[in-house]
XYZ file of C-alpha atoms in Angstrom:
755
model
C 0.012 0.011 -0.041
C 1.506 3.337 -1.053
C 1.730 6.135 1.421
C 1.994 9.866 0.827
C 3.177 12.678 3.113
C 1.690 16.073 2.961
C 2.761 19.060 4.840
C 0.432 22.196 5.409
C 1.427 25.358 6.965
C -1.787 27.079 8.414
C -2.300 30.166 10.362
C -2.546 28.144 13.645
C -0.554 24.933 13.123
C 2.243 23.138 11.307
C 0.255 20.086 10.294
C 1.948 16.789 9.299
C 0.129 13.685 8.452
C 1.188 10.371 7.431
C -1.492 8.059 5.980
C -2.378 5.478 3.474
C -4.642 6.019 0.584
C -7.291 3.131 1.298
C -8.853 1.228 4.167
C -6.485 1.139 7.328
C -5.976 -1.599 9.777
C -3.421 0.365 11.882
C -4.271 0.616 15.584
C -3.840 4.368 16.055
C -3.769 7.057 13.533
C -1.568 10.133 14.410
C -1.993 13.783 13.471
C 1.017 16.074 14.291
C 0.237 19.691 14.984
C 2.333 22.425 16.236
C 1.054 21.896 19.727
C 1.450 18.216 19.929
C 0.110 14.889 18.588
C -3.563 13.603 18.413
C -3.945 9.878 18.185
C -7.065 8.356 17.214
C -7.744 4.652 17.862
C -11.197 3.381 16.786
C -12.494 0.086 18.355
C -14.821 -2.282 16.583
C -17.192 -2.152 19.465
C -18.300 1.463 18.617
C -15.904 3.499 20.602
C -12.849 5.663 19.636
C -9.883 6.683 21.928
C -8.715 10.150 21.565
C -5.303 11.238 23.205
C -3.271 14.312 22.928
C 0.327 14.608 23.884
C 1.839 18.175 23.590
C 5.273 18.629 22.133
C 7.030 18.699 25.419
C 5.343 15.632 27.067
C 6.697 12.167 27.134
C 5.133 10.092 24.395
C 4.323 6.732 25.607
C 3.870 4.947 22.325
C 5.088 5.382 18.933
C 2.844 6.412 15.854
C 0.192 3.361 14.771
C 1.276 1.303 17.810
C -1.308 0.122 20.396
C -1.604 2.812 23.180
C -0.730 2.150 26.661
C -3.635 0.342 28.469
C -6.214 2.180 30.703
C -6.956 0.816 34.149
C -10.719 0.832 33.109
C -10.685 -0.474 29.522
C -10.860 -4.014 28.536
C -7.611 -5.222 27.242
C -7.380 -6.640 23.590
C -10.238 -5.250 22.265
C -10.401 -5.498 18.542
C -9.627 -2.092 16.525
C -11.728 -0.915 13.774
C -10.774 -0.563 10.196
C -11.249 2.994 8.909
C -10.891 4.956 5.899
C -9.031 8.156 5.688
C -10.223 11.079 3.389
C -8.031 14.037 2.981
C -8.480 17.626 1.520
C -6.756 20.924 1.779
C -8.784 21.868 4.762
C -9.387 18.640 6.605
C -8.781 15.053 7.376
C -11.770 12.619 7.969
C -11.274 9.231 9.687
C -14.230 7.107 8.882
C -15.418 3.908 10.678
C -18.492 1.691 10.407
C -19.975 3.434 13.389
C -18.724 7.271 13.311
C -16.412 9.700 11.672
C -13.944 12.009 13.111
C -12.823 15.169 11.094
C -9.938 17.089 11.899
C -10.219 20.716 10.638
C -6.586 21.917 9.827
C -7.332 25.582 10.037
C -8.967 25.896 13.408
C -7.709 22.563 14.875
C -11.288 21.458 15.808
C -12.136 17.587 16.000
C -15.630 16.978 14.814
C -17.367 13.854 15.830
C -20.316 12.510 13.729
C -22.242 9.275 13.582
C -22.327 6.779 10.816
C -25.044 8.984 9.021
C -22.913 12.150 9.350
C -24.983 13.726 11.900
C -22.839 15.832 14.048
C -22.509 14.678 17.606
C -20.046 16.996 19.198
C -16.965 19.036 18.526
C -13.742 19.250 20.534
C -12.917 22.896 20.035
C -10.078 23.352 22.389
C -7.489 20.958 23.854
C -4.320 21.115 26.029
C -2.693 18.548 28.444
C -5.323 17.101 30.799
C -8.204 19.383 29.458
C -10.667 19.696 26.518
C -13.669 21.754 25.788
C -16.658 20.485 23.511
C -19.201 22.286 21.656
C -22.589 20.493 21.620
C -24.721 20.706 18.497
C -28.022 21.452 20.388
C -29.099 23.262 23.569
C -31.817 20.936 24.022
C -29.960 17.758 24.563
C -29.559 16.468 28.118
C -26.449 15.237 29.815
C -26.333 12.436 32.600
C -23.716 10.728 34.608
C -20.544 11.478 36.354
C -21.326 9.430 39.530
C -23.086 9.977 42.733
C -23.405 13.659 43.900
C -25.754 15.132 46.525
C -26.407 18.399 44.549
C -29.917 17.313 43.368
C -28.839 17.692 39.763
C -30.208 15.318 37.154
C -29.573 16.932 33.761
C -26.180 18.308 33.958
C -26.361 20.886 31.284
C -25.248 24.258 32.845
C -23.786 22.565 35.724
C -20.349 22.307 37.451
C -18.893 19.218 39.303
C -15.844 18.499 40.997
C -15.023 14.753 40.311
C -13.347 13.491 43.620
C -14.075 10.532 45.885
C -15.006 10.752 49.432
C -17.729 9.150 51.804
C -21.191 10.077 49.991
C -19.678 10.868 46.882
C -18.616 8.726 43.883
C -16.873 10.182 41.032
C -17.283 8.165 37.905
C -15.974 10.380 34.760
C -18.586 8.920 32.240
C -21.158 11.180 30.737
C -23.975 10.222 28.322
C -26.110 12.389 26.053
C -29.650 12.220 24.669
C -27.880 13.384 21.428
C -26.397 10.049 20.914
C -23.017 9.929 22.415
C -21.050 9.304 25.499
C -17.480 10.323 26.865
C -15.260 8.469 29.266
C -12.664 11.005 30.635
C -9.912 8.647 31.478
C -7.914 10.560 34.266
C -8.157 9.430 37.923
C -6.943 12.639 39.328
C -9.240 15.442 40.460
C -11.202 16.591 37.435
C -13.632 19.331 37.024
C -16.456 19.020 34.640
C -18.436 22.202 33.575
C -20.995 23.058 31.045
C -21.747 26.877 30.182
C -22.115 29.281 27.337
C -18.466 28.396 26.336
C -19.189 24.785 26.034
C -18.682 21.530 27.929
C -15.145 21.054 29.557
C -13.101 18.437 31.403
C -9.956 19.541 33.196
C -7.846 17.449 35.409
C -5.145 18.276 37.801
C -2.378 15.792 36.889
C -1.377 13.642 33.840
C 1.125 13.910 30.866
C -1.834 13.757 28.381
C -5.344 14.098 27.493
C -7.103 10.684 27.215
C -10.860 9.982 26.561
C -13.082 7.726 24.820
C -16.164 8.623 22.736
C -18.848 5.919 22.107
C -22.044 6.452 20.156
C -25.612 4.879 20.183
C -29.057 5.658 18.872
C -30.423 5.281 22.393
C -29.151 5.709 26.012
C -29.183 1.940 26.417
C -26.978 1.400 23.284
C -24.525 3.969 24.409
C -24.302 2.246 27.774
C -23.975 -1.035 25.959
C -20.920 0.146 24.060
C -19.616 1.522 27.161
C -19.872 -1.878 28.814
C -18.111 -3.564 26.121
C -15.365 -1.073 26.415
C -14.936 -1.489 30.067
C -16.378 -4.751 30.951
C -19.915 -6.156 31.456
C -21.790 -6.635 34.673
C -21.772 -10.101 36.032
C -24.755 -11.721 37.431
C -24.961 -11.204 41.194
C -26.615 -13.990 43.401
C -30.370 -14.297 43.377
C -30.661 -13.813 46.986
C -28.787 -10.609 47.005
C -31.776 -9.074 45.163
C -34.030 -9.431 48.077
C -34.277 -7.621 51.515
C -30.892 -7.038 53.577
C -31.479 -6.331 57.433
C -28.570 -4.329 58.896
C -27.552 -1.537 61.240
C -24.559 -0.031 62.816
C -24.050 -2.323 64.402
C -24.821 -5.934 65.603
C -22.055 -6.047 68.216
C -22.422 -9.683 69.414
C -23.144 -13.151 68.007
C -26.001 -13.345 70.467
C -27.451 -10.061 69.036
C -27.242 -11.321 65.387
C -29.102 -14.574 66.189
C -31.621 -12.807 68.462
C -32.560 -10.292 65.463
C -32.649 -13.314 63.067
C -34.999 -15.208 65.427
C -37.179 -12.189 65.823
C -37.235 -11.444 61.968
C -38.681 -15.080 61.511
C -41.053 -14.728 64.494
C -42.462 -11.418 63.163
C -42.746 -13.065 59.726
C -40.509 -10.398 57.964
C -38.948 -11.967 55.023
C -35.213 -11.226 54.724
C -32.540 -12.445 52.485
C -29.566 -11.508 54.821
C -28.206 -9.950 57.934
C -25.084 -7.775 58.158
C -22.278 -7.976 60.538
C -20.687 -4.455 60.675
C -17.229 -3.401 61.903
C -15.452 -4.066 65.114
C -16.326 -7.656 65.428
C -12.666 -8.102 65.693
C -12.420 -6.567 69.055
C -9.319 -7.128 70.992
C -7.505 -8.439 67.945
C -7.525 -5.049 66.155
C -8.626 -3.459 62.820
C -7.248 -5.621 60.063
C -6.858 -8.749 61.842
C -9.820 -10.392 59.982
C -10.821 -12.548 62.913
C -13.679 -12.586 65.467
C -13.176 -11.635 69.015
C -14.281 -14.654 70.877
C -15.726 -12.663 73.787
C -18.143 -11.014 71.211
C -18.464 -13.982 68.791
C -17.658 -17.211 70.726
C -18.602 -19.523 67.954
C -18.757 -18.079 64.468
C -19.096 -21.392 62.707
C -22.124 -22.168 64.829
C -23.732 -18.715 64.027
C -23.217 -19.163 60.319
C -24.676 -22.740 60.498
C -27.576 -21.239 62.316
C -28.235 -18.372 59.870
C -27.998 -20.756 56.962
C -29.934 -23.885 58.125
C -32.233 -22.534 60.951
C -33.133 -18.986 59.929
C -32.653 -19.811 56.042
C -30.846 -16.492 55.395
C -27.549 -15.316 54.481
C -24.636 -13.555 56.208
C -22.645 -10.486 54.955
C -19.718 -9.186 56.875
C -17.688 -6.140 56.564
C -13.970 -5.893 55.793
C -12.036 -2.749 55.534
C -8.638 -1.976 53.726
C -7.248 -0.855 56.898
C -4.662 -2.142 59.461
C -4.140 -1.017 63.090
C -0.459 -0.507 63.865
C 0.905 -3.159 66.156
C -1.183 -6.088 64.681
C 0.242 -9.135 62.876
C -1.135 -8.135 59.545
C -0.078 -4.391 59.923
C 3.635 -5.739 60.723
C 3.645 -7.923 57.802
C 2.370 -5.191 55.263
C 4.555 -2.531 57.023
C 7.762 -4.474 56.640
C 7.327 -5.226 52.983
C 6.402 -1.608 52.212
C 2.735 -2.433 51.419
C 0.998 0.301 53.258
C 0.367 3.821 52.174
C 2.063 5.490 55.103
C 0.055 8.273 56.685
C -3.302 7.383 54.938
C -5.779 6.589 57.771
C -9.117 4.904 58.075
C -10.698 3.868 61.410
C -7.885 3.367 63.686
C -5.414 2.229 61.216
C -3.573 2.776 57.910
C -4.589 1.555 54.331
C -2.894 -0.917 52.388
C -1.493 0.177 48.999
C -3.847 -1.225 46.592
C -1.859 0.119 43.576
C 0.839 -2.437 44.411
C 0.157 -5.867 42.798
C 2.031 -7.576 45.519
C 0.147 -5.626 48.293
C -3.155 -6.846 46.652
C -2.020 -10.443 46.788
C -0.917 -10.259 50.462
C -4.177 -8.532 51.215
C -6.247 -11.431 49.909
C -3.984 -13.986 51.551
C -4.432 -12.349 54.966
C -8.228 -12.467 54.472
C -8.222 -16.220 53.961
C -9.164 -17.301 57.535
C -12.408 -15.066 57.273
C -13.077 -16.009 53.622
C -12.942 -19.652 54.570
C -15.642 -19.392 57.207
C -18.226 -19.173 54.423
C -19.846 -15.754 54.511
C -22.117 -15.241 51.639
C -21.432 -11.500 51.111
C -18.824 -8.857 51.675
C -19.285 -5.391 52.803
C -16.271 -3.555 51.452
C -16.170 -0.379 53.582
C -14.079 2.769 53.341
C -12.577 2.368 49.954
C -12.097 6.009 48.993
C -9.840 5.664 51.230
C -11.952 6.808 54.213
C -9.833 9.712 55.564
C -9.247 11.485 52.212
C -7.152 14.391 53.567
C -4.473 11.870 55.033
C -4.443 9.926 51.798
C -3.873 12.940 49.574
C -0.589 13.718 51.149
C 0.669 10.139 50.736
C 2.641 8.430 48.101
C 1.514 5.079 46.630
C 3.064 2.388 44.414
C 1.731 4.208 41.351
C 3.013 7.672 42.424
C 1.735 10.681 44.484
C -1.809 9.940 45.728
C -3.375 13.003 43.899
C -2.368 11.664 40.700
C -4.497 8.285 41.142
C -6.827 9.382 43.799
C -10.081 8.266 42.359
C -8.868 4.642 41.442
C -8.765 3.171 45.027
C -12.298 1.757 45.028
C -11.943 0.238 41.623
C -8.747 -1.644 42.266
C -9.921 -2.602 45.898
C -13.199 -4.190 44.739
C -11.755 -5.631 41.616
C -8.931 -7.480 43.607
C -11.305 -8.927 46.037
C -13.769 -10.051 43.052
C -11.244 -11.389 40.836
C -9.502 -13.512 43.580
C -12.783 -14.806 45.002
C -13.801 -16.013 41.552
C -10.421 -17.735 41.078
C -10.678 -19.396 44.654
C -14.510 -20.147 44.453
C -15.325 -20.601 40.729
C -18.807 -22.063 41.378
C -19.989 -19.263 43.701
C -21.045 -15.748 42.771
C -19.817 -13.404 45.413
C -21.983 -10.438 46.631
C -19.964 -7.468 47.176
C -21.234 -4.080 48.545
C -18.963 -0.971 48.454
C -19.248 2.623 49.298
C -17.396 4.225 46.257
C -16.704 3.582 42.513
C -14.840 4.511 39.522
C -15.318 3.824 35.984
C -15.588 0.251 34.830
C -16.316 -1.054 38.373
C -19.515 -2.875 37.046
C -17.116 -5.601 35.739
C -16.109 -6.396 39.549
C -19.628 -7.430 40.412
C -20.113 -4.772 43.061
C -23.164 -2.997 44.334
C -22.461 0.424 45.508
C -24.339 2.084 48.292
C -24.229 6.101 48.885
C -22.497 6.456 52.235
C -23.196 7.986 55.525
C -26.025 10.169 54.534
C -28.263 12.355 56.713
C -31.624 11.348 57.697
C -33.903 13.969 56.239
C -36.687 14.320 53.731
C -34.354 16.704 51.804
C -31.688 14.014 51.620
C -34.153 11.337 50.432
C -34.928 13.767 47.463
C -31.292 14.192 46.727
C -30.529 10.562 46.746
C -33.035 9.857 43.834
C -31.078 12.086 41.460
C -27.763 10.596 42.926
C -28.743 7.016 42.125
C -30.134 7.740 38.618
C -26.882 9.665 37.623
C -24.815 6.989 39.020
C -26.561 4.101 37.246
C -26.380 6.103 34.211
C -22.580 5.614 34.027
C -23.161 1.878 33.407
C -22.849 0.538 37.107
C -26.194 -0.896 37.516
C -26.409 -2.012 41.304
C -26.826 0.940 43.598
C -28.597 1.632 46.916
C -28.936 3.782 49.924
C -29.058 3.283 53.541
C -32.864 3.154 54.094
C -33.614 5.938 56.319
C -30.318 7.633 55.961
C -27.462 6.715 58.017
C -26.339 9.508 60.486
C -29.186 9.820 63.263
C -32.860 9.365 63.324
C -35.099 8.268 66.378
C -37.411 5.310 65.661
C -39.515 6.463 68.536
C -40.064 9.861 66.860
C -43.319 9.893 64.714
C -41.579 12.389 62.069
C -38.877 10.104 61.793
C -41.067 7.016 61.320
C -42.879 8.700 58.664
C -39.508 9.392 56.752
C -38.341 5.818 57.269
C -41.557 4.403 55.788
C -41.394 6.602 52.766
C -37.453 5.862 52.207
C -38.299 2.126 52.666
C -41.016 2.461 49.927
C -38.534 4.040 47.696
C -35.765 1.430 48.469
C -38.206 -1.548 47.377
C -37.671 -0.311 43.795
C -33.846 0.206 44.067
C -31.557 -2.338 42.500
C -30.347 -3.141 45.970
C -32.928 -3.206 49.051
C -31.212 -2.637 52.337
C -31.911 -0.987 55.537
C -28.871 0.429 57.591
C -27.952 3.198 59.760
C -26.721 4.597 62.975
C -29.810 5.699 64.916
C -28.834 8.132 67.839
C -25.474 8.998 66.489
C -22.775 7.657 68.708
C -24.902 4.735 70.172
C -24.395 1.707 68.306
C -26.950 -0.089 70.358
C -30.024 1.867 69.048
C -32.337 -0.419 66.912
C -32.891 -0.507 63.145
C -35.546 -3.157 62.861
C -38.956 -2.720 61.555
C -40.604 -3.401 65.208
C -38.565 -0.457 66.348
C -40.735 1.909 64.336
C -44.050 0.882 65.697
C -46.906 -1.243 64.377
C -48.105 0.742 61.579
C -44.695 1.393 60.022
C -43.744 -2.354 60.770
C -46.869 -3.590 58.874
C -46.349 -1.074 55.951
C -42.723 -2.044 55.484
C -43.453 -5.929 55.945
C -45.939 -5.653 53.151
C -43.405 -3.847 50.763
C -40.867 -6.606 51.634
C -43.501 -9.163 50.405
C -44.212 -7.190 47.341
C -40.286 -7.232 46.545
C -40.188 -10.826 46.908
C -43.389 -11.237 44.803
C -41.726 -9.353 41.965
C -38.579 -11.300 42.093
C -39.224 -12.920 38.600
C -39.348 -9.543 37.232
C -36.350 -8.112 39.148
C -34.113 -11.109 38.336
C -35.055 -10.896 34.744
C -33.829 -7.299 34.731
C -30.553 -8.675 36.270
C -30.413 -11.166 33.355
C -31.130 -8.360 30.892
C -28.367 -6.258 32.514
C -25.629 -9.013 32.186
C -26.531 -10.404 28.826
C -27.836 -7.218 27.071
C -26.164 -4.484 29.117
C -29.470 -3.124 30.560
C -29.961 -0.538 33.182
C -32.580 -1.499 35.652
C -33.043 1.661 37.557
C -33.586 4.250 34.753
C -33.951 8.018 34.428
C -36.932 8.611 32.168
C -34.945 9.778 29.203
C -33.785 6.090 28.777
C -37.399 5.170 27.690
C -39.013 8.289 26.637
C -36.314 10.324 24.654
C -38.998 11.997 22.475
C -40.440 13.555 25.558
C -38.403 16.609 26.523
C -40.490 17.069 29.741
C -38.878 14.091 31.160
C -35.278 15.244 30.793
C -34.885 16.910 34.127
C -37.744 14.844 35.947
C -35.898 14.511 39.257
C -38.410 12.485 41.363
C -39.578 9.737 39.025
C -37.831 6.879 37.449
C -38.574 3.523 35.609
C -37.521 0.169 37.431
C -37.248 -1.913 34.367
C -39.387 -1.364 31.326
C -42.808 -1.644 33.153
C -42.899 0.360 36.452
C -42.903 4.016 36.839
C -41.878 4.804 40.332
C -42.841 8.179 42.174
C -41.484 8.419 45.609
C -42.965 10.706 48.154
C -40.356 12.987 49.313
C -42.171 15.671 51.368
C -42.982 15.464 55.080
C -46.630 15.334 55.731
C -47.612 14.652 52.251
C -50.818 12.641 51.571
C -50.723 13.062 47.840
C -48.509 14.007 45.032
C -48.213 15.300 41.361
C -46.885 12.712 38.926
C -46.002 13.414 35.362
C -46.884 10.493 33.214
C -44.457 10.406 30.104
C -46.099 10.791 26.681
C -45.690 7.854 24.203
C -47.515 5.412 26.591
C -50.743 4.710 28.300
C -50.627 4.038 32.153
C -52.408 2.034 34.958
C -52.092 2.812 38.574
C -50.404 -0.199 40.027
C -52.517 -0.093 43.204
C -55.965 0.547 41.574
C -55.651 -0.168 37.862
C -57.121 3.168 36.806
C -56.083 4.036 33.422
C -54.424 7.340 32.217
C -53.143 8.685 29.070
C -49.482 9.589 28.850
C -48.195 13.349 28.432
C -50.073 14.737 31.457
C -49.593 15.619 35.098
C -52.090 14.073 37.677
C -52.494 14.445 41.345
C -52.739 10.954 43.145
C -53.410 9.933 46.585
C -50.524 8.923 48.564
C -51.071 8.224 52.246
C -48.284 6.895 54.406
C -48.835 3.298 53.047
C -48.663 4.097 49.402
C -45.851 5.057 47.166
C -47.428 6.005 43.681
C -46.292 3.467 41.009
C -47.777 3.209 37.457
C -47.672 0.438 35.128
C -46.893 1.071 31.347
C -49.612 -0.307 29.183
C -48.406 -3.499 27.358
C -46.307 -4.471 30.214
C -45.765 -8.261 30.945
C -44.739 -8.852 34.491
C -43.759 -12.336 35.958
C -44.418 -12.773 39.803
C -44.371 -15.334 42.325
C -47.850 -16.195 43.660
C -46.229 -16.490 47.182
C -43.840 -13.960 48.325
C -41.025 -15.384 50.231
C -37.135 -15.268 50.256
C -37.335 -19.238 49.886
C -38.400 -18.869 46.168
C -37.056 -21.649 44.014
C -36.015 -21.353 40.296
C -38.712 -22.930 38.339
C -41.494 -22.481 40.769
C -44.883 -21.513 39.451
C -45.199 -18.064 38.099
C -48.050 -15.767 37.307
C -47.729 -13.624 34.446
C -49.522 -10.296 34.447
C -50.363 -8.938 31.020
C -51.551 -5.199 30.974
C -53.519 -5.612 27.925
C -54.132 -1.949 26.802
C -51.336 -2.156 24.370
C -48.823 -4.351 22.614
C -45.909 -5.227 24.664
C -43.186 -7.742 25.058
C -40.748 -8.933 27.802
C -37.875 -11.495 28.221
C -38.228 -13.544 31.342
C -34.983 -14.640 32.591
C -33.964 -17.643 34.850
C -30.834 -19.503 35.912
C -29.554 -21.392 38.880
C -29.132 -18.116 40.763
C -25.842 -18.996 42.569
C -23.099 -20.055 39.871
C -21.270 -18.821 36.882
C -22.882 -21.447 34.680
C -24.702 -18.913 32.695
C -21.339 -17.860 31.196
C -21.483 -21.298 29.354
C -25.282 -20.838 28.279
C -26.868 -22.435 31.101
C -29.520 -19.918 31.301
C -33.035 -19.249 29.901
C -34.592 -16.378 28.361
C -38.261 -16.789 27.368
C -39.268 -14.049 24.862
C -42.898 -13.093 25.429
C -44.879 -10.729 23.374
C -48.576 -9.600 23.409
C -50.492 -8.461 20.358
C -53.409 -6.279 21.606
C -55.493 -6.422 18.353
C -55.260 -10.158 18.145
C -55.391 -10.769 21.951
C -52.506 -13.218 21.462
C -49.796 -13.884 23.935
C -46.814 -15.637 22.188
C -44.167 -17.661 24.201
C -41.236 -17.889 21.825
C -38.723 -20.711 21.874
C -36.463 -20.635 24.864
C -33.110 -19.176 24.563
C -30.228 -20.753 26.527
C -30.031 -24.345 28.039
C -31.188 -23.865 31.668
C -34.088 -26.346 32.429
C -34.404 -27.295 28.863
C -37.309 -29.417 28.382
C -38.665 -28.983 31.802
C -42.279 -28.036 32.055
C -43.147 -24.602 33.599
C -46.512 -23.916 34.955
C -47.596 -20.429 34.192
C -50.738 -18.693 35.291
C -51.902 -15.845 33.069
C -53.656 -12.697 34.531
C -54.945 -10.393 32.180
C -55.267 -6.870 33.361
C -57.530 -4.555 31.361
C -59.877 -2.712 34.035
C -59.888 -1.292 37.383
C -59.273 -3.394 40.273
C -59.147 -3.385 44.108
C -56.150 -5.682 44.445
C -53.639 -6.483 41.641
C -52.873 -9.804 43.237
C -56.451 -10.768 43.724
C -57.322 -10.707 40.078
C -58.512 -14.013 38.803
C -56.341 -16.109 36.751
C -57.392 -15.985 33.198
C -55.466 -18.922 31.783
C -53.184 -21.680 32.949
C -50.484 -23.001 30.446
C -47.545 -25.492 30.542
C -44.538 -24.327 28.651
C -41.629 -26.472 28.083
C -39.498 -24.319 25.845
C -41.004 -24.453 22.720
C -43.175 -21.907 20.966
C -46.716 -21.427 22.413
C -49.439 -19.086 21.174
C -52.241 -18.349 23.736
C -55.473 -16.661 23.109
C -56.492 -14.394 25.889
């Protein structure tokens, strides 16, 4: 293939390009300008990496060689072929999914989709910073992680991307304009959007490094991002149920007493949490139980598993108290980040591969006890000011400050999988960075206040967080710091927060009531009979919906779905939803509208246009594109079902549900609809070898036909599933009391049912 060299002298740049005359398979294409080099590397998945290295910076790779790997990006991704077109004024790199045009006169990089629709333009660049012009003032921007600023649409906003308790910085942004950006710099970064454009600027780094990815919908954009950085694996089925926790259950007797009473009170629960300081006299980081507090942890676990039929989750920190055996071992090998504090100890140097290996080795006695889940607390690290003055294996802490939670959770997840390849771990952590979805972690929002104002902020925090591609997120129900279970006003807040928590990807009650007193209760009976009854019914609802909820997990792993969805995911043609801060979709069917005001007995709800809706509680039908006022006494969170929805539920709500149990299929028959019902064994990684099932189901409103297509996957192949079909086409008093319309047996082959 012949090559040509062309040199242009422009008013702004000395431009040199070396390029072939036809289709190119080289990995990175280089444009040399007076200020530095721009490297473009398109990936076949639908993303392109853009790097800028100025003339005075260290160039880490040669022209047309593969760039240095990112921490976040999946290694070995196939690069995309591209064409180069050149004129006197521009160079265009064209792939099957987008084109990037470099303007030789003004130096702008213009990103367009495959149809040549302009997506965004990089108007200015320098080391560690870029500014972009968006083609429309109407497109909405989402993402950047979990922030307590009550912003949803990030147009016209500014955010400082740093990690600390209650804030998770994830430098990923997606647009209703059909694009997303991953800004690949783990140092402090400031995002802003104003009349001068959208800008990223970071404190440290020897280059600018970011990825642009495209898609026709927000789901497609997230899908490309997950292919770039790693898919979200399945989490255990039980982990989608109710988690009972507080700060803290201090003794073995207390853990078992609470588990006993949960059973006695008939409150379904999937796990109980054992929080910090169970190590007692042995010290933080010893990874063992103080026998005066937990005299027989083996017996405790056996009782929880086999008597109470629940699971146990235990907290572990990245922290080691001076003087302990593990501290000395880490210290002597230089594996601690000296000066970086958490609790009463020093955090280990997660940036050092050997330190990560030793951390896992030291955990083994605790791992081998057989806990079901791991509560990875304090990974920001916890005391950020002391961390920032320290030096890590990867260099000064400020240069890599946002990476700690990713490396810590990924270290645990990958090594657990190697050690226990047949069992999915459940991990809950307090912070996150880009790509953390591949580490199978759920994230909770930290030690937040106990106020209605905070509940309101958490809704937008969660929606923007899950928009960054990390699907499993939750809050401490009721908030963390404070709250008196005997106070009627707090009981109201707890109930409202609990109702919201039912429709979060992870459903967990936790908190320190009466700050400073870890003995204060956080169990439902502490909140009085009325709240206990309300919350218990909502736990039962969560378990009844488990086939639907687990299907969302299947869609997340196999199709890069997002279960907790800001409304623009599903209604991109309705600008009224672009900054709708107090409503969201939970899966494709349920519009969730939490009550976030004290004393409210009703609330206004906007029903997105493009669909018809039914009240989940009463069945009352509404047209979309209007705001309605609905009743919302303390026991009701307004939820609406999209017309055409197909929702599988268990007839009996219990955490003891078994895969293959009889299922009721609710068909909201006002419109056409479809759903893919997912199942697998709930515990192993066999789904990665095809041992799962998707049953595609569709409803034709005109023909009144429900079609079960042939099963995808091999799980339970040939086994007969008993399915009760319930048609919803009128008002009702109780959804779950509607008579069954038809009963069928499905064995994996296509079935057409007239209803």
